[in-house]
Short mmCIF file of C-alpha atoms and ligand atoms in Angstrom, two decimals:
data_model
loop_
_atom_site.label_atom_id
_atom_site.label_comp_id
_atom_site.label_asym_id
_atom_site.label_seq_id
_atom_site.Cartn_x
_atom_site.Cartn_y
_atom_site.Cartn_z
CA UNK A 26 22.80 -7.25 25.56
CA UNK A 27 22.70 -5.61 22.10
CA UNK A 28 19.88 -3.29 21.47
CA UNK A 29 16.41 -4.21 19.76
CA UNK A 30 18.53 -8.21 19.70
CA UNK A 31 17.49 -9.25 23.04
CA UNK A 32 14.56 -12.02 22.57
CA UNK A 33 14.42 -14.83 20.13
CA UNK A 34 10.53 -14.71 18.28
CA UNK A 35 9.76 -16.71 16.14
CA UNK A 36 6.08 -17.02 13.70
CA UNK A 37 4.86 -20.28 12.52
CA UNK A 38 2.57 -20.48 9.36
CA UNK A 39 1.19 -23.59 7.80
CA UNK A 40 1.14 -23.62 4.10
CA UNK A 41 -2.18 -23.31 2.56
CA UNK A 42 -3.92 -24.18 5.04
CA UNK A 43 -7.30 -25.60 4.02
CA UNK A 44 -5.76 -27.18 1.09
CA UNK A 45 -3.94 -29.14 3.48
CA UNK A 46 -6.54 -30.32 5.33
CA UNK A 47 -8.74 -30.93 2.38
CA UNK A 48 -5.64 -33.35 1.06
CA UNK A 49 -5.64 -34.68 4.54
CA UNK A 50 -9.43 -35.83 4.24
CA UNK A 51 -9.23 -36.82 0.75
CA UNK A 52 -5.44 -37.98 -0.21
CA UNK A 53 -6.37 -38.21 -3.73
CA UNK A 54 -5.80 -34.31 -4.08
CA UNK A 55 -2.23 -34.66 -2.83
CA UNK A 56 0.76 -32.93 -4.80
CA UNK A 57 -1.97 -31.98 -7.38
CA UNK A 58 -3.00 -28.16 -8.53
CA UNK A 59 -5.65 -27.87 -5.64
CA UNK A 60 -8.25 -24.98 -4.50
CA UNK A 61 -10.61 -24.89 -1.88
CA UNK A 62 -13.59 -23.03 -2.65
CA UNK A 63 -16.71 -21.39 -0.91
CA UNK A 64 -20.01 -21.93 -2.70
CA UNK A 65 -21.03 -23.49 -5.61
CA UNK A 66 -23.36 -21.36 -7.32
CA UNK A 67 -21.46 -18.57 -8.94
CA UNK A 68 -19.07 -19.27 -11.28
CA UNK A 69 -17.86 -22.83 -9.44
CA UNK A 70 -17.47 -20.65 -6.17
CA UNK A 71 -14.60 -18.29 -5.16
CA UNK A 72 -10.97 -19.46 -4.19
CA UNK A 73 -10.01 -18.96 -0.36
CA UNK A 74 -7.17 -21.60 -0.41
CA UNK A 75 -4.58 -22.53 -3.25
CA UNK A 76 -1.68 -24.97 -3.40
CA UNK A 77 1.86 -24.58 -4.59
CA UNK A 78 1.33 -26.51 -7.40
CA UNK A 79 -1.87 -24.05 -8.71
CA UNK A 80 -0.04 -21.10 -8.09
CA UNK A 81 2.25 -22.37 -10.31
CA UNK A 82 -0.47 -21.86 -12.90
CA UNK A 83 -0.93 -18.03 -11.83
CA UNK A 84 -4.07 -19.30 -9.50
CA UNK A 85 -4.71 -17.04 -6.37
CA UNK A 86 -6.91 -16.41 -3.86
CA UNK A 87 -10.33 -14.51 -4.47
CA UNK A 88 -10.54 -16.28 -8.33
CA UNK A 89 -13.77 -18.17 -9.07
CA UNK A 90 -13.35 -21.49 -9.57
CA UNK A 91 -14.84 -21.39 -13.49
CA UNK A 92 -11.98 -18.76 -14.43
CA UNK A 93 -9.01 -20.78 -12.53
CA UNK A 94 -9.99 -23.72 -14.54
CA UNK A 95 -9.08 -22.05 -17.47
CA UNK A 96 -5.86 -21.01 -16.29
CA UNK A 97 -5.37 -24.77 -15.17
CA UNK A 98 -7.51 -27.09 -16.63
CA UNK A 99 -6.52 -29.74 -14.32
CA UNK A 100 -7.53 -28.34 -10.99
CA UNK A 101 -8.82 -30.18 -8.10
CA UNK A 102 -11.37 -28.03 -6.38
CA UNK A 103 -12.59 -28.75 -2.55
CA UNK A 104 -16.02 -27.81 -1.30
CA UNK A 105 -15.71 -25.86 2.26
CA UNK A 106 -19.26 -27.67 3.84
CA UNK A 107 -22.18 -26.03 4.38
CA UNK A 108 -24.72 -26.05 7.92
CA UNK A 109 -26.98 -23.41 8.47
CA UNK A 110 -26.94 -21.99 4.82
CA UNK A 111 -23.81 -21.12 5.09
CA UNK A 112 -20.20 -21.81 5.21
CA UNK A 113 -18.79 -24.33 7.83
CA UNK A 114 -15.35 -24.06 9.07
CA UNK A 115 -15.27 -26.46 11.57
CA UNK A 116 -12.79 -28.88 9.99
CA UNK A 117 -10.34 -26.20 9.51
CA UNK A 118 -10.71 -24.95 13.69
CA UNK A 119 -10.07 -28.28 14.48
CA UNK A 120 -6.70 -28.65 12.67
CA UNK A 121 -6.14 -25.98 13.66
CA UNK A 122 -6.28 -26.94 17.61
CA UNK A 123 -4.34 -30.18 16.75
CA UNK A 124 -1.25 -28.14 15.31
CA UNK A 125 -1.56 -25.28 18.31
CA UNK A 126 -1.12 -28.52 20.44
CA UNK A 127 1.44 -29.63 18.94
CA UNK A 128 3.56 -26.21 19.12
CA UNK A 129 2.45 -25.98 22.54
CA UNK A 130 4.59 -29.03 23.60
CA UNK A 131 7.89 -27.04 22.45
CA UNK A 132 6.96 -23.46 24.05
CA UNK A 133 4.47 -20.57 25.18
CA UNK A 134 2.55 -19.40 21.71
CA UNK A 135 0.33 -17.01 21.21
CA UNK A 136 -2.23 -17.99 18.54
CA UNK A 137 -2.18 -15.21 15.76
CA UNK A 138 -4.83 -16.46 13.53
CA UNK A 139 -6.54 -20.04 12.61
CA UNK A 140 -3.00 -21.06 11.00
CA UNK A 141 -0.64 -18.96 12.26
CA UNK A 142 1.17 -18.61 15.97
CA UNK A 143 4.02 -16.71 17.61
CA UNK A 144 6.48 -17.61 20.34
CA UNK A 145 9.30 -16.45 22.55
CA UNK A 146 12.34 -18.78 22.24
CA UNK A 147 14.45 -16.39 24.03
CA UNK A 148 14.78 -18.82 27.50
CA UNK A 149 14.55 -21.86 25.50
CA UNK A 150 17.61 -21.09 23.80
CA UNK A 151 19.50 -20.26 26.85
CA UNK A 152 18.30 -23.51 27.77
CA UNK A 153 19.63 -25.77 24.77
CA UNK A 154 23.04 -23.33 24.70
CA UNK A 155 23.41 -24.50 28.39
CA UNK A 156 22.99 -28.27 27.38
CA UNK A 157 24.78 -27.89 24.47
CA UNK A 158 28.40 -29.60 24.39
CA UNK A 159 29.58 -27.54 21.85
CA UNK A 160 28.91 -24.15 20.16
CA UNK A 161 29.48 -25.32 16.94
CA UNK A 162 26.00 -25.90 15.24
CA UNK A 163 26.06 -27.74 12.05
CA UNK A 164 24.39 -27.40 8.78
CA UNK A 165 22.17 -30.41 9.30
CA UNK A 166 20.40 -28.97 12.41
CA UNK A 167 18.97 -26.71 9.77
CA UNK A 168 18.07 -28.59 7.05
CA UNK A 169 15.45 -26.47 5.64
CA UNK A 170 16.32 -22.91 7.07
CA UNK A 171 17.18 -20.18 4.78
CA UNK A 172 19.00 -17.03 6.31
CA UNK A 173 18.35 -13.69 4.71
CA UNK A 174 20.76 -11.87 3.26
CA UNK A 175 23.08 -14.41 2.65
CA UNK A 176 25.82 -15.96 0.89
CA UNK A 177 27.10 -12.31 1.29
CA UNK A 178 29.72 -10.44 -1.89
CA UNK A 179 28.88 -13.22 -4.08
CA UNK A 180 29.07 -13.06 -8.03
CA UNK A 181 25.86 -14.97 -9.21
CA UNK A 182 26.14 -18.33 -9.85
CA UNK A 183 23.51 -18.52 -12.45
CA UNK A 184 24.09 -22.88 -12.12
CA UNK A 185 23.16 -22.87 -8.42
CA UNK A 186 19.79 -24.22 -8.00
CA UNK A 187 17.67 -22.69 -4.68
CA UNK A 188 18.91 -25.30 -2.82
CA UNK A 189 22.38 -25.04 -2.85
CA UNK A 190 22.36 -21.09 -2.54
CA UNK A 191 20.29 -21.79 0.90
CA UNK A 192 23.12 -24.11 1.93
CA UNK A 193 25.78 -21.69 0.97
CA UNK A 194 24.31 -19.37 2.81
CA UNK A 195 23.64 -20.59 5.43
CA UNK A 196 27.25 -22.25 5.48
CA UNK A 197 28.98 -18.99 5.61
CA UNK A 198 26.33 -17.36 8.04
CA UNK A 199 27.22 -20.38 10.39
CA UNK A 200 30.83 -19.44 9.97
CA UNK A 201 30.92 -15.89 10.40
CA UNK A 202 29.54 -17.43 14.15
CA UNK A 203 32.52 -18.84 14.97
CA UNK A 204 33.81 -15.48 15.99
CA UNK A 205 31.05 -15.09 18.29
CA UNK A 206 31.82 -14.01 21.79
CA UNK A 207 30.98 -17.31 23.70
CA UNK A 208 27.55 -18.13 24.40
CA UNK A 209 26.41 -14.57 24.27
CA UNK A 210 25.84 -13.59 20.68
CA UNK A 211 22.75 -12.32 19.28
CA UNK A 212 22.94 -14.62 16.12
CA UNK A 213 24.10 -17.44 18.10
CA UNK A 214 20.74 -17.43 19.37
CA UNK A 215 18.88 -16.78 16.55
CA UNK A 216 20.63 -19.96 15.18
CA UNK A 217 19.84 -22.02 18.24
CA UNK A 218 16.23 -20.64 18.22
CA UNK A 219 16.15 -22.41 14.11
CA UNK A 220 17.07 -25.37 15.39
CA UNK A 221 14.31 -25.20 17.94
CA UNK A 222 11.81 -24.12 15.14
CA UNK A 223 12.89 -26.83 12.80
CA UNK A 224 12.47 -29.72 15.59
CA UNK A 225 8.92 -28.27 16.27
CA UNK A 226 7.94 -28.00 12.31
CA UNK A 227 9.05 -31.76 11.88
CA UNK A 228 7.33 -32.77 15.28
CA UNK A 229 3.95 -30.46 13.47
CA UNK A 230 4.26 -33.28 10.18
CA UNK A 231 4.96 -35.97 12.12
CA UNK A 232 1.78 -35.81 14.35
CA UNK A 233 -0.90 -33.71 12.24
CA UNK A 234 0.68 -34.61 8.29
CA UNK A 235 0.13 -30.69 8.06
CA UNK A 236 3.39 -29.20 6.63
CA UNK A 237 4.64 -25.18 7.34
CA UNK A 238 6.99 -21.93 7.07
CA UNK A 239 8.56 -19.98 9.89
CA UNK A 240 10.36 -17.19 10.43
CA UNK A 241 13.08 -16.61 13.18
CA UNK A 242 14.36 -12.98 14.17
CA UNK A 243 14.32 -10.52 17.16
CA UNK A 244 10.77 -9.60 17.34
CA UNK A 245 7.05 -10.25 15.75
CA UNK A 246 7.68 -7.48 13.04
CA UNK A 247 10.34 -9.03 11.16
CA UNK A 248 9.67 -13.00 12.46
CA UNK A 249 5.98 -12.28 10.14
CA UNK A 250 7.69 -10.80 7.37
CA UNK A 251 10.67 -13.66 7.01
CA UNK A 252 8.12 -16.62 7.09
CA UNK A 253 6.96 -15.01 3.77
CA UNK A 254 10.03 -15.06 2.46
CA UNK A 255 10.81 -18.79 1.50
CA UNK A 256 7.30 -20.57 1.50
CA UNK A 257 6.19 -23.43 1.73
CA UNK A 258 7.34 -25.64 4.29
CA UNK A 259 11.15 -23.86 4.58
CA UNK A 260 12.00 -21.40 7.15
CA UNK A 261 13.77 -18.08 7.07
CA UNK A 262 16.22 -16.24 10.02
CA UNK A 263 16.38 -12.73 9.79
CA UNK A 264 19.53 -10.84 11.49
CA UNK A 265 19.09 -7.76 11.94
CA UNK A 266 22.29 -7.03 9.64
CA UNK A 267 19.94 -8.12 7.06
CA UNK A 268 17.36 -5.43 7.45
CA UNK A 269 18.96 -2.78 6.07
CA UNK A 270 18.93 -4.33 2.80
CA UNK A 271 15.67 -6.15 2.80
CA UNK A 272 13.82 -2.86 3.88
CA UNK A 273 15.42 -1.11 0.84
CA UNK A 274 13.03 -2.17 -1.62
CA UNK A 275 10.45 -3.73 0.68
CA UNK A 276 6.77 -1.72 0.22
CA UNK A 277 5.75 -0.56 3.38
CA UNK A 278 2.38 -1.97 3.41
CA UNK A 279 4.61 -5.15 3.36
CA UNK A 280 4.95 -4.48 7.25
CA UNK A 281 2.67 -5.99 9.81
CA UNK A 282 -0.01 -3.19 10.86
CA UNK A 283 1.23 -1.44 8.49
CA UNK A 284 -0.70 -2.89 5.66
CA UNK A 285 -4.24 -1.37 5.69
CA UNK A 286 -4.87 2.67 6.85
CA UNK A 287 -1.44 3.51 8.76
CA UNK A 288 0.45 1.88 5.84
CA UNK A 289 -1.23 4.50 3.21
CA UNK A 290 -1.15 7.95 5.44
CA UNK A 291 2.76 6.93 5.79
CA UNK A 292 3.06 6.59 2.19
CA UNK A 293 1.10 10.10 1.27
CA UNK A 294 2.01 12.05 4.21
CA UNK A 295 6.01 11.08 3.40
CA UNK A 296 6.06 10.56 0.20
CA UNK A 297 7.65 7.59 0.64
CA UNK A 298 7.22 3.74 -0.75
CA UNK A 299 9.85 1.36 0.87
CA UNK A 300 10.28 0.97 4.59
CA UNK A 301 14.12 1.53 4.41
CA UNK A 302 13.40 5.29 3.71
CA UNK A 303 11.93 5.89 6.29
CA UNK A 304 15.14 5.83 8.46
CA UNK A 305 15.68 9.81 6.99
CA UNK A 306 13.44 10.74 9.17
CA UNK A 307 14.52 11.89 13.04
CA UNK A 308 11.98 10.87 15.68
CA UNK A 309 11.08 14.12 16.20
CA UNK A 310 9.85 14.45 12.80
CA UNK A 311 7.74 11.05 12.69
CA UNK A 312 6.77 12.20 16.58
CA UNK A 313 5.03 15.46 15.02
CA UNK A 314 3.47 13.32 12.04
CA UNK A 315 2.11 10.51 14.20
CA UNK A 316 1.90 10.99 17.62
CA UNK A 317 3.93 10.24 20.69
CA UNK A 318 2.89 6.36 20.46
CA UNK A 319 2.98 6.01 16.93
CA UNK A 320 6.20 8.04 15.81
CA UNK A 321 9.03 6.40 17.84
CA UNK A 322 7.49 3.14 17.22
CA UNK A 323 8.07 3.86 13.40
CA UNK A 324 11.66 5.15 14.08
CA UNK A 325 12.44 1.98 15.28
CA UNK A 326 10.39 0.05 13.47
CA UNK A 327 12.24 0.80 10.50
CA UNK A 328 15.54 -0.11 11.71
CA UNK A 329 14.01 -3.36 12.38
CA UNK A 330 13.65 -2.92 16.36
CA UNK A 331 10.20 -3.67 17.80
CA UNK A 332 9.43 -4.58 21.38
CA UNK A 333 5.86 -6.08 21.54
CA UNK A 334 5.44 -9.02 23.46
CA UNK A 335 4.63 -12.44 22.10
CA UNK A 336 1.18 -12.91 25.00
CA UNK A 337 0.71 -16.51 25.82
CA UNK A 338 -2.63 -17.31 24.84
CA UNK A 339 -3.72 -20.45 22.87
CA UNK A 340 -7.51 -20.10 22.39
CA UNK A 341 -9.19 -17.47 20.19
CA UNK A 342 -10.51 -14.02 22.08
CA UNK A 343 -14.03 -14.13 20.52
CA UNK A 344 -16.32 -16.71 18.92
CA UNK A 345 -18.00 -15.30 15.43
CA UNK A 346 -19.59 -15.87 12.30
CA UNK A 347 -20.69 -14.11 9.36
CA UNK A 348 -22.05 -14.06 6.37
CA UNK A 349 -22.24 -11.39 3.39
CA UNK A 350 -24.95 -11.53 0.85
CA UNK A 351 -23.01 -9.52 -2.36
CA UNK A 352 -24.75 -7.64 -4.63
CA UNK A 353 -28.06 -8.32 -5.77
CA UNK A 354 -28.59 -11.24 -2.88
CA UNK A 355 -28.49 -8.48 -0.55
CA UNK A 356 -31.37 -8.39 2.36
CA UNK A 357 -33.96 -6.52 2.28
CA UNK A 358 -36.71 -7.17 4.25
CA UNK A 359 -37.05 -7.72 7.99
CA UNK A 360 -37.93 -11.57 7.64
CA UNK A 361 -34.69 -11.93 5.48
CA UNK A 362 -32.63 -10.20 8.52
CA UNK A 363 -34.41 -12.31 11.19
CA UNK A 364 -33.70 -15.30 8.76
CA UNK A 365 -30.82 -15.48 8.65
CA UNK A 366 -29.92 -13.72 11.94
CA UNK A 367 -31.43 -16.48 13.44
CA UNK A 368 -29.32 -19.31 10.84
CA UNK A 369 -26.16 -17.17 12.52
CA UNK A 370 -27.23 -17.30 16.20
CA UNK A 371 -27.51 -21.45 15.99
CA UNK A 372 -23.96 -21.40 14.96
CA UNK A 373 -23.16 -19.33 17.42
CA UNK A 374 -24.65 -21.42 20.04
CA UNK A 375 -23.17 -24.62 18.92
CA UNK A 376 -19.86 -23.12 19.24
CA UNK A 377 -20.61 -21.27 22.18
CA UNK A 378 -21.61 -24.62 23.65
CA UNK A 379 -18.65 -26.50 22.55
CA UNK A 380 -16.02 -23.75 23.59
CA UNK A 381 -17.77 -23.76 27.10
CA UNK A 382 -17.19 -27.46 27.52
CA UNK A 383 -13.72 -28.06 25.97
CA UNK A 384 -12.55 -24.02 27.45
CA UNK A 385 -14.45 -23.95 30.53
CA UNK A 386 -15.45 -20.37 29.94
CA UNK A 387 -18.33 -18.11 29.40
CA UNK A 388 -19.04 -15.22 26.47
CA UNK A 389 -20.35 -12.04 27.92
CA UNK A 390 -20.71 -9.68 25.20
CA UNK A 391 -22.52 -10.16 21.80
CA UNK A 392 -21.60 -7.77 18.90
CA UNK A 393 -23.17 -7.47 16.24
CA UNK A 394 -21.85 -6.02 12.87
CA UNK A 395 -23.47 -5.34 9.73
CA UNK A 396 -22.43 -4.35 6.03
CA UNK A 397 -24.53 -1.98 3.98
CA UNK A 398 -24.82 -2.53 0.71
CA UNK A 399 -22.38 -0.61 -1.58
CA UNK A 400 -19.58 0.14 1.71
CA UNK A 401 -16.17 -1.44 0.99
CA UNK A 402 -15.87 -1.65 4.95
CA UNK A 403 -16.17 -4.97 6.46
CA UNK A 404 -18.60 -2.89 8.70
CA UNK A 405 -20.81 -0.20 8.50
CA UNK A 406 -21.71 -0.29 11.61
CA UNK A 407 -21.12 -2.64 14.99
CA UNK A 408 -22.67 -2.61 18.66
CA UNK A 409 -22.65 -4.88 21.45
CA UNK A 410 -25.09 -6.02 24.21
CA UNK A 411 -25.09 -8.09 27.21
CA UNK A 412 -25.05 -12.10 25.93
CA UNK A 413 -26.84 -13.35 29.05
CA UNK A 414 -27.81 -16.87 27.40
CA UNK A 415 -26.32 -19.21 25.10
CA UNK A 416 -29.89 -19.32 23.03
CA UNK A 417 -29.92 -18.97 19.81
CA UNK A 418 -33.37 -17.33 19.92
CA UNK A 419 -32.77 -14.60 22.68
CA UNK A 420 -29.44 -13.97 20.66
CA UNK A 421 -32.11 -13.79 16.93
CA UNK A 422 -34.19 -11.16 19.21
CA UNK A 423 -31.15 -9.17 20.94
CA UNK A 424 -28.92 -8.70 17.70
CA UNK A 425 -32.54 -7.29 15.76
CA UNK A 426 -32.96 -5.19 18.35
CA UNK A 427 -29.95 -3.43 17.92
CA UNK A 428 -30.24 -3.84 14.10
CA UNK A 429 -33.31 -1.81 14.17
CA UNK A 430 -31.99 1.54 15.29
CA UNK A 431 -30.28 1.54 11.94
CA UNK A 432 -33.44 1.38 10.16
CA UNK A 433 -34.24 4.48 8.11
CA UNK A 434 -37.99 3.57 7.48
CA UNK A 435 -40.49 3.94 10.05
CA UNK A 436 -41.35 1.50 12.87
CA UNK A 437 -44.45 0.55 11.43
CA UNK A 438 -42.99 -0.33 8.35
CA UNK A 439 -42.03 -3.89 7.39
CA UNK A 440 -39.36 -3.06 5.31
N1 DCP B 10 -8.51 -17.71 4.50
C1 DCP B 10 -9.78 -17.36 4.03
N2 DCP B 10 -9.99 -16.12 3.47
C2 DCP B 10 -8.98 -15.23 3.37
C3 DCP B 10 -7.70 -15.56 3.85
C4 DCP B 10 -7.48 -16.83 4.41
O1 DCP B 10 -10.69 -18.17 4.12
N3 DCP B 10 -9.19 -14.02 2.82
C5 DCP B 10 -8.28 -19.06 5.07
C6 DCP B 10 -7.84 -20.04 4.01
C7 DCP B 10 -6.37 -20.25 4.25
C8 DCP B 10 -6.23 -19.97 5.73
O2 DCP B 10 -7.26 -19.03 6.06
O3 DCP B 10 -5.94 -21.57 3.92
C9 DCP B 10 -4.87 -19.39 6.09
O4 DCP B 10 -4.66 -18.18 5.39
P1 DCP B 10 -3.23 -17.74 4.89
O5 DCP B 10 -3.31 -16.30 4.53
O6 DCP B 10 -2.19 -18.14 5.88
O7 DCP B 10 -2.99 -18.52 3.50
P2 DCP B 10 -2.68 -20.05 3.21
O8 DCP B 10 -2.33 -20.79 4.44
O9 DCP B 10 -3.81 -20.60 2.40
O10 DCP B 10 -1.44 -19.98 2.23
P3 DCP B 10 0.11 -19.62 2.57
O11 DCP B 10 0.86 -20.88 2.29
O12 DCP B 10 0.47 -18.54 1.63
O13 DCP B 10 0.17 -19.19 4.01
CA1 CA B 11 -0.80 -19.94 5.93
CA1 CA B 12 -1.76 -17.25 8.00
#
């Protein structure tokens, strides 16, 4: 077995999302510049979802809706619902359980996020290479699969259009297989783990309408990043030949984990930008700078080796809702907090309700986080209590309970 090439993981991610399932609803919006978008009454509401065709326009995530019309005066904007005063995702959780089903049917996941899942191909592909007649696999088992880093040595060919570079690519990649010690070749897999990946993206289509990206490599590091790399609805293998290049000029907050707080001390306490240089380094070094957990991880890390297992687990860990009141809507009395504490706890208990039923389990803990105004955090604070009751009014009382030992006026103040 070769080194940091033993599994074959693999990330699914469906391409954007909501917009999908808004075109699903309402097929009027399909193959049209489309945004979902969260609220009315500011400026049209703010973009959480955009389609190909309105990034195409320079429209992204986080816009309001008034200044992406002007960018694209065409747009088609979706309204996420509303229940409880707030924003109701409920149509998005439940596409998202019909496509988790779906992948479920071809092998162990481990949901990542509402659109997003990993999964360990590594036995089904000893599987399929034990029923398969022959080794040869042939371009059309992979019609849309990209694989990074090739055609290799090749002089631009400024008339190729995307399409036929991915085919030439993939061509020779498929060749250079050939040579493959039988049946136990780290690549072999990886190409037998795309094939795998490209039945379960067409079964996804055929069954939900909802289309997707994956990527296909060695572990969960670099199957995340190569699903970014030819979206939407394509997918991208990533040998680890490949990495050295890719990391090269790939920003290091690029990297899963490595995007928010770790990503930044690397950066300042190195010096460094791209991922690729951090390979200088000896693991004694990144051992003194980061600790004996976090150091060797990063030595590896950077030559594209990561070990962390995809854990089979389908339904979410917690159950939660939020809502943040920006600026000058922020609350400031103690009816406003039981308000809309209590507008939060229904939700809560609907869901709780519903998870019980469908999940046949119970929620133990409530936590309860809360943003002062001004802190960039998502939290200034969070606690958690016993949740002994799926009542939304013993959850309004519990949560204001522990709200109130971050009051700075005095008890016998309303405020
Ligand atoms: N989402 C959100 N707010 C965010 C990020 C995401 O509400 N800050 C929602 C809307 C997205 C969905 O989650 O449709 C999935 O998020 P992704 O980051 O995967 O983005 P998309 O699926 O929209 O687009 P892409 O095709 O780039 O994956
Ligand atoms: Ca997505
Ligand atoms: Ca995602």
């Amino acid at each position: 077995m070769d080194f940091g090439k033993e599994r074959v993981v693999a990330l699914v991610d469906m391409d954007c999302f909501y917009v999908q399932v808004e075109q699903r609803i309402n097929p009027e919006l399909k193959n049209k510049p489309c945004v979902v978008a969260q609220y009315k009454t500011w400026k049209g509401g703010g973009i959480i979802a955009v389609s190909y065709e309105a990034r195409a326009y320079g429209v992204t995530r986080n816009m309001w809706a008034d200044d992406a019309k002007k960018l694209c005066p065409d747009l088609q904007v979706a309204r996420v619902r509303e229940s409880h005063g707030k924003a109701d995702l409920t149509h998005y959780r439940e596409a998202s359980v019909e496509v988790i089903e779906v992948m479920s049917r071809f092998a162990v996941i481990e949901r990542a996020s509402i659109d997003e899942a990993y999964m360990d191909l590594t036995a089904s592909v000893q599987q399929r290479i034990k029923d398969m007649t022959a080794l040869e696999i042939k371009p059309h088992h992979l019609k849309s699969t990209y694989v990074q880093g090739f055609p290799q040595n090749q002089e631009t060919h400024a008339a190729l259009d995307k399409d036929e570079e991915r085919a030439r690519g993939l061509k020779q990649w498929l060749d250079s297989l050939l040579s493959c010690p039988q049946a136990n070749c780290a690549e072999l897999n990886l190409a037998v783990g795309a094939i795998l990946v490209e039945e379960m993206r067409s079964a996804v289509e055929e069954h939900t309408g909802f289309r997707c990206s994956a990527g296909i490599s060695h572990n969960k590091v670099l199957a995340k990043l190569a699903c970014g790399l030819n979206k939407p609805n394509r997918q991208t293998v990533l040998p680890l030949g490949s990495v050295p290049q890719l990391f090269s000029s790939l920003p290091i907050g690029k990297i899963r984990n490595l995007g928010g707080k770790l990503g930044t001390s690397i950066t300042e306490t190195l010096g460094v930008e791209n991922m690729g240089e951090l390979t200088q380094f000896t693991k004694v070094q990144l051992e003194q700078l980061f600790g004996e957990k976090t150091g060797p991880w990063l030595y590896d890390l950077c030559r594209g080796i990561e070990f962390e297992p995809v854990k089979p687990r389908q339904l979410p860990k917690s159950i939660g809702c939020s809502k943040n009141f920006a600026g000058k809507t922020c609350l400031a009395t103690k009816e406003q907090v039981q308000h809309w504490l209590h507008q939060l706890a229904l939700e809560l208990e609907e869901r709780l309700n519903k998870d019980r039923e469908m999940n046949g389990r119970v929620a133990k803990q409530l936590t309860v986080g809360v943003r002062i105004a001004g802190d960039k955090r998502a939290n200034s604070f969070s606690r958690c209590c016993a949740l002994a009751r799926y009542d939304a009014a013993k959850i309004t009382v519990d949560s204001l309970a522990i709200i109130k030992s971050l009051n700075t006026a005095g008890n016998h103040q309303e405020a």
